[in-house]
Short mmCIF file of C-alpha atoms and ligand atoms in Angstrom, two decimals:
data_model
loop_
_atom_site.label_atom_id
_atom_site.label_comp_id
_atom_site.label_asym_id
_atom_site.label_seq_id
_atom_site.Cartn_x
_atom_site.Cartn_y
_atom_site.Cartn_z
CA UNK A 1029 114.69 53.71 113.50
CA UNK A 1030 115.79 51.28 110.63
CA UNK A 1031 113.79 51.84 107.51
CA UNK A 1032 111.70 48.26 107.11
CA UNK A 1033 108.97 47.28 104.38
CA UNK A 1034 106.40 48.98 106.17
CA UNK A 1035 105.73 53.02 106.31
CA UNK A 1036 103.99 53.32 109.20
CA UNK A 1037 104.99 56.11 111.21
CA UNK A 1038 104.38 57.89 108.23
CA UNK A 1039 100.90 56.64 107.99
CA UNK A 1040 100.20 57.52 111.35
CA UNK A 1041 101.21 60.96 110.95
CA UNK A 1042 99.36 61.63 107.56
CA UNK A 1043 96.38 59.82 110.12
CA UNK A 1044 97.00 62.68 112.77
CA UNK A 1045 97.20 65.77 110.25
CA UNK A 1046 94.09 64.75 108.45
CA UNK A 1047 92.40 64.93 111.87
CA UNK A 1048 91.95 60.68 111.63
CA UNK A 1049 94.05 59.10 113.82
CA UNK A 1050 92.26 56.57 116.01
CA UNK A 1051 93.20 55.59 119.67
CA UNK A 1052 91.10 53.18 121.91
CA UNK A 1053 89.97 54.52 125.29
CA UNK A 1054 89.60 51.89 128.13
CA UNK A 1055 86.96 51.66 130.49
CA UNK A 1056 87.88 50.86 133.70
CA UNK A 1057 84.06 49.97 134.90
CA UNK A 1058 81.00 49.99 133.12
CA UNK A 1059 77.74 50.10 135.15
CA UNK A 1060 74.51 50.03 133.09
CA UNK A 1061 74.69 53.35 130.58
CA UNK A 1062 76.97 54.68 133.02
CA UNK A 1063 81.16 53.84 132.68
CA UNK A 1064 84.46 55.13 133.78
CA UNK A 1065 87.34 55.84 132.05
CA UNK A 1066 90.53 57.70 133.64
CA UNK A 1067 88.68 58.63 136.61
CA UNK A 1068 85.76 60.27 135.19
CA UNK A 1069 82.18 58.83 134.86
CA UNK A 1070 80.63 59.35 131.20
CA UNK A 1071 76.78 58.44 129.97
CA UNK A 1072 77.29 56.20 127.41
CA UNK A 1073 75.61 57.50 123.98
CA UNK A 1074 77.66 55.06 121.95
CA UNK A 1075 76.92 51.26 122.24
CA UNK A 1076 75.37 48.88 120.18
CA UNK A 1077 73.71 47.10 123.61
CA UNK A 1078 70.06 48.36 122.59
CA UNK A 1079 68.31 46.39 125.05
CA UNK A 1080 70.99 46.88 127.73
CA UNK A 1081 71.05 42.80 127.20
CA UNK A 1082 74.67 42.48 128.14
CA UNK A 1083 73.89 43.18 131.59
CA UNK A 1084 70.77 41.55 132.21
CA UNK A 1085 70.62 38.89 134.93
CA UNK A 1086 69.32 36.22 133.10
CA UNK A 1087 71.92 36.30 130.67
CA UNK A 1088 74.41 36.98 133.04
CA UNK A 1089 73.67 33.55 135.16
CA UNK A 1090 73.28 31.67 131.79
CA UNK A 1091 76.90 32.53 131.19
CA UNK A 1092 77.83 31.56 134.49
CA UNK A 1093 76.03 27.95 134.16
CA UNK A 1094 77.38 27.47 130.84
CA UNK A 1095 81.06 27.97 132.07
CA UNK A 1096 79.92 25.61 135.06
CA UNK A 1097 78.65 22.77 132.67
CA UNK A 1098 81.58 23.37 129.28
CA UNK A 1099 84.06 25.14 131.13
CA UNK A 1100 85.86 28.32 129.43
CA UNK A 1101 86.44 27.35 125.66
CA UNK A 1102 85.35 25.20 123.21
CA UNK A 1103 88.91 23.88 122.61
CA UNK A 1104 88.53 23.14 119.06
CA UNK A 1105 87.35 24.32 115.36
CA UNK A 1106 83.74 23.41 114.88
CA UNK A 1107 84.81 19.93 112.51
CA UNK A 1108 87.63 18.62 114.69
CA UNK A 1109 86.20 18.27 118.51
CA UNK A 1110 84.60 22.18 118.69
CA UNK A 1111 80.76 22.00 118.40
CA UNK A 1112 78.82 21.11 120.93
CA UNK A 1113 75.09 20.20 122.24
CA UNK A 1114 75.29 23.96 123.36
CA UNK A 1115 76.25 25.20 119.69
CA UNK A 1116 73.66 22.95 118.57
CA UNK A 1117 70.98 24.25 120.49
CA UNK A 1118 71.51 27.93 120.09
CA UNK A 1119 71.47 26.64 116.31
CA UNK A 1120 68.03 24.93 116.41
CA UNK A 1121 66.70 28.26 118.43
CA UNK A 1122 67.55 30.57 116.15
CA UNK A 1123 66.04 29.04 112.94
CA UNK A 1124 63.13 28.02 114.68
CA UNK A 1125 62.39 32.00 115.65
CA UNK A 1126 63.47 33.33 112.41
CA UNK A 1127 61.91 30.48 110.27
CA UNK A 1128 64.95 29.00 108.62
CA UNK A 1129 65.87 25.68 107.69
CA UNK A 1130 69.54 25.77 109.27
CA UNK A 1131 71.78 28.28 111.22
CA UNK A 1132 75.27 28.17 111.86
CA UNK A 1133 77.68 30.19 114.48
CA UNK A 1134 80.52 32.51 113.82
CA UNK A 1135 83.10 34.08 116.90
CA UNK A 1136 82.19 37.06 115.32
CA UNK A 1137 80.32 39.26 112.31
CA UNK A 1138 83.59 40.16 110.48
CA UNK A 1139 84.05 36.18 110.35
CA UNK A 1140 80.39 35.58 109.26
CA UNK A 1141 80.46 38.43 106.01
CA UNK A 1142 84.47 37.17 105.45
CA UNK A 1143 82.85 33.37 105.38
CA UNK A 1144 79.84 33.93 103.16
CA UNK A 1145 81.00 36.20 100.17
CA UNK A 1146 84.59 34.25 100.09
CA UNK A 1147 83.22 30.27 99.86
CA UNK A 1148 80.41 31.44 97.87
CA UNK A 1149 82.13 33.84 95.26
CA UNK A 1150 84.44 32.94 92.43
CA UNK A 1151 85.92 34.60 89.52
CA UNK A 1152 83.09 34.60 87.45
CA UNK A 1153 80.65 35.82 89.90
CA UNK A 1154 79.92 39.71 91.14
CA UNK A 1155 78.65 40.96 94.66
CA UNK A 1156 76.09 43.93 93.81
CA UNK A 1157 76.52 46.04 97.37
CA UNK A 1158 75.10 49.34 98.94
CA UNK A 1159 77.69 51.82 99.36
CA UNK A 1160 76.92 52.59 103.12
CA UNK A 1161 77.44 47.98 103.59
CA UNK A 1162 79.38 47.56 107.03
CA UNK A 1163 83.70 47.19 106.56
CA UNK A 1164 83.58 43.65 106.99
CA UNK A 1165 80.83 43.22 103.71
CA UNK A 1166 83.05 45.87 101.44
CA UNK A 1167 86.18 44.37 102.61
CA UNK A 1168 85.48 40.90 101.79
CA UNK A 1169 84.05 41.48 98.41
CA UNK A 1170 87.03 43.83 97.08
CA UNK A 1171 89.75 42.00 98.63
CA UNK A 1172 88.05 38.14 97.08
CA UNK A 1173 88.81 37.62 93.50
CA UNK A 1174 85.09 37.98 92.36
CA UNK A 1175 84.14 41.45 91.11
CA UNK A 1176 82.26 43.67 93.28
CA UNK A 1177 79.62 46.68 92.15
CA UNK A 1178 78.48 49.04 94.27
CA UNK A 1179 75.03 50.75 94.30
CA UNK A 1180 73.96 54.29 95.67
CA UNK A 1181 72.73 53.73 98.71
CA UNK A 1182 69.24 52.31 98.96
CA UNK A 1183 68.56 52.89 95.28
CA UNK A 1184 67.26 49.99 93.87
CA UNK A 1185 66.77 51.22 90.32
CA UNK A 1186 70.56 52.20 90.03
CA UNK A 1187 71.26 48.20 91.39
CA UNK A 1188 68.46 47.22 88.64
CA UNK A 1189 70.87 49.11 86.13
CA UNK A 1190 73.92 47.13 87.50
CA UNK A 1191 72.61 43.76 87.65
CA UNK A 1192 73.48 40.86 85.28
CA UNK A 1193 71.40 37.47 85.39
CA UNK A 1194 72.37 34.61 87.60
CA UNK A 1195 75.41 35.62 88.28
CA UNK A 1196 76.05 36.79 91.77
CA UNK A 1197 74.96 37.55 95.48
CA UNK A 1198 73.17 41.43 96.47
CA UNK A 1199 73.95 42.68 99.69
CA UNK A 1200 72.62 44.56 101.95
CA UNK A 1201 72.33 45.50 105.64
CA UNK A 1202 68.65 45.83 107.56
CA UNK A 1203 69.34 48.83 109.49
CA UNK A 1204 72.43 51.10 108.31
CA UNK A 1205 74.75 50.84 111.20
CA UNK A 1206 76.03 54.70 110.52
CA UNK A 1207 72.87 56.18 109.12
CA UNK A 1208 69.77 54.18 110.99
CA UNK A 1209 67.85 53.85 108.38
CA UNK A 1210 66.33 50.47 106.34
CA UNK A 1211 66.93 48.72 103.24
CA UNK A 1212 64.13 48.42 101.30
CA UNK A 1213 63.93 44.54 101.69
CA UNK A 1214 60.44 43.69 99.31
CA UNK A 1215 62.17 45.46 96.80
CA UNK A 1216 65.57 43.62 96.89
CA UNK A 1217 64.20 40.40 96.51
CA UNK A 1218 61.55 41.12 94.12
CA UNK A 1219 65.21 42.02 92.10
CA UNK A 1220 66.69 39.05 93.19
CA UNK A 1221 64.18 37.38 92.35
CA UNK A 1222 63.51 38.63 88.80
CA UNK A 1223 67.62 38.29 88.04
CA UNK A 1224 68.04 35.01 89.29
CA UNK A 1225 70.52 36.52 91.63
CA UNK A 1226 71.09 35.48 95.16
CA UNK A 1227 70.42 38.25 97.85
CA UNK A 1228 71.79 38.71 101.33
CA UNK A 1229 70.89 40.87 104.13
CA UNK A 1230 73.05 41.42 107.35
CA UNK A 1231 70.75 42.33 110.30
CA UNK A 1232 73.33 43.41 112.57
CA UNK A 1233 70.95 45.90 113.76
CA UNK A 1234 67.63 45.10 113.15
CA UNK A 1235 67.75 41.54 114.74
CA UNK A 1236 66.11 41.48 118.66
CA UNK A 1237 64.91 45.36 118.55
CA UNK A 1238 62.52 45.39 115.53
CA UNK A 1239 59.89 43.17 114.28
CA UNK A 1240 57.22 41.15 116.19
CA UNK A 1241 59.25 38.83 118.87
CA UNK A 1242 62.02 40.65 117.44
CA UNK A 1243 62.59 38.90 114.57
CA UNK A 1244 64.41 41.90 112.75
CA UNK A 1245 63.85 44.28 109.94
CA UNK A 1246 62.28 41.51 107.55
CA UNK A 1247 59.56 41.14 109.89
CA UNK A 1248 59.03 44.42 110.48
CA UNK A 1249 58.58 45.37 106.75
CA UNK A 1250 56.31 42.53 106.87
CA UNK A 1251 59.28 40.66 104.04
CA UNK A 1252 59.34 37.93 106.51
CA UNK A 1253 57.42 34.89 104.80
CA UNK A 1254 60.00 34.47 102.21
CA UNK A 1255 63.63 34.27 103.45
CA UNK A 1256 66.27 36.01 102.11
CA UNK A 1257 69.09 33.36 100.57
CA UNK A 1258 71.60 34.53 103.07
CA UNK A 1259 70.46 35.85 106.36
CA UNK A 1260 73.36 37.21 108.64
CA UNK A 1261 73.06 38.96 112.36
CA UNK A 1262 75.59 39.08 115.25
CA UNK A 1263 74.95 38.85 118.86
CA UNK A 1264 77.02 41.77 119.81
CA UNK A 1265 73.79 43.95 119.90
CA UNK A 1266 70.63 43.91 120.68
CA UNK A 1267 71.51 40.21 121.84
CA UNK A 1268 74.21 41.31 124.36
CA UNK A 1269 76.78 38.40 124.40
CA UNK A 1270 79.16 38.35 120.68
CA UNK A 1271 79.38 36.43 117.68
CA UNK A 1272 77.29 35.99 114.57
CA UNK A 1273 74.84 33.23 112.77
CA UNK A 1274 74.29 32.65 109.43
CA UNK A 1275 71.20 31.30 108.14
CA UNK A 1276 69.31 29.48 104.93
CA UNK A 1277 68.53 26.38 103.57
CA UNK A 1278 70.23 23.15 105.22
CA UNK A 1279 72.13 23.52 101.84
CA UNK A 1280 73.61 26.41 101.98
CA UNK A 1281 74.87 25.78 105.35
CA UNK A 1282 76.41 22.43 104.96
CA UNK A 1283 78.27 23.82 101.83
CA UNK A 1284 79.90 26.73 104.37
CA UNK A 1285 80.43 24.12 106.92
CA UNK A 1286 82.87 22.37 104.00
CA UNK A 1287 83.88 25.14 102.30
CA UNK A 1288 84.30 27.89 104.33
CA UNK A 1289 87.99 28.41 105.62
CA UNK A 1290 86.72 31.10 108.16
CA UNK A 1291 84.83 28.34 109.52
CA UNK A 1292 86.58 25.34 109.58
CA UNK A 1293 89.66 26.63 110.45
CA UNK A 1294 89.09 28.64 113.27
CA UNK A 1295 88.31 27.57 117.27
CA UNK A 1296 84.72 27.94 117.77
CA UNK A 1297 82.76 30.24 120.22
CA UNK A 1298 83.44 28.75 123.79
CA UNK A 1299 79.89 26.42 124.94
CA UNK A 1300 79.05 28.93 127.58
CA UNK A 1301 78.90 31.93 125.38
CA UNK A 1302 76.23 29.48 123.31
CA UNK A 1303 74.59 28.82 126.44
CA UNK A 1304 74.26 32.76 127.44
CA UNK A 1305 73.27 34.01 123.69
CA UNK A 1306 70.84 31.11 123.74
CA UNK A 1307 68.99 32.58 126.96
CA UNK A 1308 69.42 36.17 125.21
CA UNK A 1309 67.34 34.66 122.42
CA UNK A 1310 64.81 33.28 124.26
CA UNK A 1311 64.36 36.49 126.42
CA UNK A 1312 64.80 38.41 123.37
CA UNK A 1313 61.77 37.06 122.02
CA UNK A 1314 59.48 38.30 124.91
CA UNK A 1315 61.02 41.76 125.58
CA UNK A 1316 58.72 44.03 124.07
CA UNK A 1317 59.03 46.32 127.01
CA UNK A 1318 62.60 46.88 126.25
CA UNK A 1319 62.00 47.70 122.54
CA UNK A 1320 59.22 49.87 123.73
CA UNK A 1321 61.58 51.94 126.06
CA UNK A 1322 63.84 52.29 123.23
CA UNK A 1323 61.22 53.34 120.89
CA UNK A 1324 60.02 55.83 123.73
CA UNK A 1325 64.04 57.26 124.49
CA UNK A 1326 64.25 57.64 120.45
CA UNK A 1327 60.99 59.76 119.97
CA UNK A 1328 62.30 62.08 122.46
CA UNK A 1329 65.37 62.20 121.37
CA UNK A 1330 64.16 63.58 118.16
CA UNK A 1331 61.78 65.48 119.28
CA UNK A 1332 64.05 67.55 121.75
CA UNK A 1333 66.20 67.85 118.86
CA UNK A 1334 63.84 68.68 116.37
CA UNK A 1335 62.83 71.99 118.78
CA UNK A 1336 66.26 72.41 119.25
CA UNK A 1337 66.93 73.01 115.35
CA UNK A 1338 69.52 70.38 115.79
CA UNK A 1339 70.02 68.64 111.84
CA UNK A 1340 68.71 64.87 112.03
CA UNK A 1341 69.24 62.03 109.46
CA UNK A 1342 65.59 60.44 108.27
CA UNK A 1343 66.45 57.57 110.72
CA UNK A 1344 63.69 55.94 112.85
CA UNK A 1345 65.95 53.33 114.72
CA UNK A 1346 68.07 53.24 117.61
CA UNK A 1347 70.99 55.37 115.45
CA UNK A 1348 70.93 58.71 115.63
CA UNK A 1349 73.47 59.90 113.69
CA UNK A 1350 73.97 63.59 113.75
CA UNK A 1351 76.14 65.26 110.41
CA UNK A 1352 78.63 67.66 111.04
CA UNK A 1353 80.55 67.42 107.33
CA UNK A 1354 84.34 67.87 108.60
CA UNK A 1355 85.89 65.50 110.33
CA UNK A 1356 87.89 68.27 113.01
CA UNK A 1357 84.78 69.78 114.25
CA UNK A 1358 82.82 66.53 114.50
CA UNK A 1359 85.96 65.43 116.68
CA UNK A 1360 85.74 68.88 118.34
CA UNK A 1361 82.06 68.82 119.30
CA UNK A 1362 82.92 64.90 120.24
CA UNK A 1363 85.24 66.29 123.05
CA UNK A 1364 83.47 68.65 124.12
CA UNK A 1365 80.68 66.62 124.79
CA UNK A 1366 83.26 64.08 126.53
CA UNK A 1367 84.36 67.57 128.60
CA UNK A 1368 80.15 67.47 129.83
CA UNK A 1369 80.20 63.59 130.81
CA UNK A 1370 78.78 62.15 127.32
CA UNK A 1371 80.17 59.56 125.57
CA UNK A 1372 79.48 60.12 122.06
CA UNK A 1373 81.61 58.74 119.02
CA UNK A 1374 82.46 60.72 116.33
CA UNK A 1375 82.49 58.78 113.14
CA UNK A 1376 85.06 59.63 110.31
CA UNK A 1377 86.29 58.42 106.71
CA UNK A 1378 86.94 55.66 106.15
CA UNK A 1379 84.46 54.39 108.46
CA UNK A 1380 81.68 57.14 106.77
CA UNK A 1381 82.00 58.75 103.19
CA UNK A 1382 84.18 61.60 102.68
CA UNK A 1383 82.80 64.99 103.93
CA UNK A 1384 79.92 63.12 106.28
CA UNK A 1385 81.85 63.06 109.53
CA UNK A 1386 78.93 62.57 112.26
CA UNK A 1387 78.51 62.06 115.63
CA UNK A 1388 76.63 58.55 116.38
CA UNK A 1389 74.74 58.70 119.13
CA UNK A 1390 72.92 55.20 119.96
CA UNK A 1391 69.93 55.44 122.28
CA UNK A 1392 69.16 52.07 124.28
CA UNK A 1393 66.28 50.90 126.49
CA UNK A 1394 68.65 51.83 129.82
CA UNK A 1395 68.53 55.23 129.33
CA UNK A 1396 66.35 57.17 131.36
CA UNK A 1397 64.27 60.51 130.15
CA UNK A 1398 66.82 62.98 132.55
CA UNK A 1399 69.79 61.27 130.58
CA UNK A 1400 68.34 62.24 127.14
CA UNK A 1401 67.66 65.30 128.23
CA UNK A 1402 70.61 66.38 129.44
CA UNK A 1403 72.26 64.98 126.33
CA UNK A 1404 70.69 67.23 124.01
CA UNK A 1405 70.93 70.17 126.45
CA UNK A 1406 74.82 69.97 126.36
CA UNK A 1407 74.90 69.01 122.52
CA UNK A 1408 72.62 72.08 121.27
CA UNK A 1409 75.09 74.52 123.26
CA UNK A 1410 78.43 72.47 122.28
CA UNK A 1411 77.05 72.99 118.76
CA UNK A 1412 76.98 76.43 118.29
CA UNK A 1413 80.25 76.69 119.94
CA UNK A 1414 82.00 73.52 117.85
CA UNK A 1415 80.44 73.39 114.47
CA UNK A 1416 80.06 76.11 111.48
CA UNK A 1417 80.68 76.62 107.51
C1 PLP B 2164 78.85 44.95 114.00
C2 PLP B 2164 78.60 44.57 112.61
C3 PLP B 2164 79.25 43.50 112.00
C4 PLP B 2164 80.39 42.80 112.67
O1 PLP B 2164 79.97 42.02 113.70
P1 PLP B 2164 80.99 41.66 114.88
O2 PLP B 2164 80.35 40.55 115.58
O3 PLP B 2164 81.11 42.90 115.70
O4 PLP B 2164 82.28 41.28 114.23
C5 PLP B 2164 78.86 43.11 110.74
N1 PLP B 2164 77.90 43.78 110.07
C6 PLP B 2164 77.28 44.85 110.60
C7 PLP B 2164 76.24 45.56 109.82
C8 PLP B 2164 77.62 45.28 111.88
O5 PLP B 2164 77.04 46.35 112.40
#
C-alpha cells in the first residue's frame, strides 16, 4: 500500500491489540425484542426503544400517511423550501407538552448538541460539563474555540468551584446514557442561576419514560416549573422514530434558526418522519402502561441480580449497566452471552472512562418476565466463567 497522510491501518491495529476495535453487526430482521443476525435469533438487551415505540402501530401508520401526504423527503434545508406544516406541528406539540415557548427539529442529536454549543459559544465564553456528557456534548465543546471545563460527575460543588459569572453555558444530561443515573437538576439551576450562567440539559433518556405524561427527568424531580435555558431530547428513544428538538424561549430559537450552520445548512427531517414522531408524542403522553412495564422489567431485573450477587450501578432507570473494569473480559462475557442468544453491548473507552468497561444492558417495556429471567440466568453463570481480578 502507498504510504498517504493518514495512519490508519496502524490505528486499527493499535484498536485490535488494545481489545477496542469496533465492527457493526447487521440485523437481518428485527421482530419486537427479538432480531436476527447471521442466522441466529438474539433477545435484544441493547436498544434505546424503551417503550418498544418504534414498532407500535400507531406510529407505524402515521409514517405511512405522512409519506402518503409529503412523500419521502423534505427536499430542502429548513430556510430554503424544507419546513413544513408537518415540522411545524410536531414543533407546536412538543412545547405545548413540555411547557416551552418554541421548539425546533434536528435530523439527529449529534446535530442538535453540535448546533447549540457552536452558535452559542465564542472565544470568550466556557462550557462547564459533566465528565460522563454524551460524545456529541464533549465533542462539540473541545473541538469549538470556546474553552470547555469539565466537572466530576454529578458533583455540583466541584462545578460551584469551576464556575465564573456570566460567562458560559452548564451542561448536563437527565439520565446518564452509560451509567442510568440523574443529574441533580434543582441543584444545577439554583447554580445557574446564582452565576448568571446559562444551563442546558440533554434528555436523551429521560424524555417519554419518566415524569408525569412523560415529560422527562425535570418533571420527575419535580424541576419542571422553571425551564432549563436549553432543553435538548432526541426521538431515537423512548419516542421510537429519530431526530432531536431543541427547546427555550422564542429567542433563543430564532437566534439558532440564523445562526446555526448545523441548521441552516443541512436538508431537514423528511415531513413524514414529523408526521410519525408527532403521533409518538401524542401517544407518548398517555402511555403510562408502557413506563409501568418498564418500571416492573427493571425491579426485577435488579432484584434477580441483587440475589444473584451480580455488582449493580446505583441506577434506577431503564440502564443497567453492569462493571466489569477491563475492557477483554467485558468483551468476553459480551460473547458469551451472544453464544446464549443475548444481545448485550459491551461498552469500552472511549465511549466509558478508562478501566470501567461494562456491559449495558437496556430493559424496555417489550420484554417479558421469562426473557429477564433467562437473561440473568445465563449472565450470573457467564460471569464466573468470563470475569475475575
Ligand atoms: C443518543 C444521544 C444523543 C444523540 O442523538 P442521536 O439522535 O442518536 O444523534 C445525544 N445525547 C444523548 C445523551 C444521547 O443519548
Amino acid at each position: 500500500m502507498v504510504d498517504g497522510p493518514f495512519s490508519l491501518a496502524s490505528a486499527l491495529q493499535a484498536r485490535q491489540e488494545q481489545g477496542l476495535l469496533r465492527a457493526r453487526n447487521c440485523s437481518a430482521q428485527v421482530i419486537g425484542t427479538r432480531m436476527v443476525v447471521d442466522g441466529r435469533e438474539y433477545i435484544n438487551f441493547s436498544s434505546n426503544d424503551y417503550l418498544g415505540a418504534s414498532q407500535n402501530p400507531l406510529i407505524r401508520s402515521a409514517w405511512q400517511a405522512g409519506l402518503a401526504s409529503w412523500g419521502a423527503g423534505s427536499g430542502a434545508s429548513p430556510l430554503v423550501t424544507g419546513y413544513t406544516a408537518a415540522h411545524r406541528e410536531l414543533e407546536e406539540a412538543i412545547a405545548e407538552w413540555l411547557n416551552v415557548e418554541a421548539v425546533m427539529l434536528f435530523s439527529s442529536g449529534f446535530a442538535a448538541n453540535q448546533a447549540v454549543i457552536k452558535s452559542l459559544l465564542a472565544a470568550e465564553h466556557t462550557v462547564w460539563q459533566d465528565r460522563l456528557n454524551h460524545a456529541s456534548l464533549q465533542e462539540a465543546g473541545s473541538q469549538h474555540c470556546c474553552r470547555m471545563r469539565r466537572f466530576r460527575h454529578n458533583d455540583l460543588a466541584h462545578l460551584a468551584a469551576l464556575l465564573a459569572p456570566a460567562q458560559g453555558l452548564i451542561v448536563s444530561e437527565g439520565v446518564f446514557s452509560m451509567d442510568g443515573d440523574q443529574a441533580p437538576c434543582a441543584g444545577l439551576q439554583a447554580l445557574a442561576r446564582q452565576s448568571k450562567n446559562w444551563w442546558m440539559l440533554d434528555d436523551a433518556h429521560g424524555l417519554g419514560v419518566h415524569g408525569t405524561n412523560g415529560r422527562g427527568t425535570l418533571a420527575y424531580q419535580g424541576v419542571g416549573s422553571e425551564q432549563p435555558d436549553v432543553l435538548m431530547a432526541t426521538f431515537g428513544k423512548a419516542l421510537g422514530t429519530a431526530g432531536a428538538f431543541v427547546a427555550g424561549r422564542r429567542e433563543l430559537i430564532d437566534y439558532l434558526v440564523n445562526f446555526s450552520r448545523d441548521y441552516v445548512y443541512s436538508t431537514h427531517m423528511p415531513p413524514a418522519q414529523a408526521v410519525a414522531t408527532l403521533a409518538a408524542v401524542r401517544w407518548v403522553q398517555s402511555a403510562d402502561e408502557p413506563r409501568a412495564q418498564l418500571q416492573a422489567a427493571v425491579r426485577r431485573f435488579r432484584q434477580g441480580a441483587h440475589a444473584l450477587g451480580l455488582p449493580l450501578l446505583p441506577s434506577e432507570t431503564a440502564i443497567q449497566p453492569l462493571l466489569v473494569g477491563d475492557s477483554l473480559q467485558a468483551m468476553t462475557l459480551a460473547d458469551a452471552m451472544r453464544a446464549r442468544g443475548f444481545w448485550i453491548s459491551a461498552m469500552r473507552p472511549p465511549t466509558v472512562p478508562k478501566g470501567e468497561a461494562r456491559l449495558r444492558i437496556t430493559l424496555t417495556a417489550a420484554h417479558d418476565e421469562q426473557q429477564v429471567d433467562a437473561m440473568l440466568q445465563a449472565l450470573v453463570q457467564e460471569w464466573s466463567r468470563c470475569v475475575h481480578d
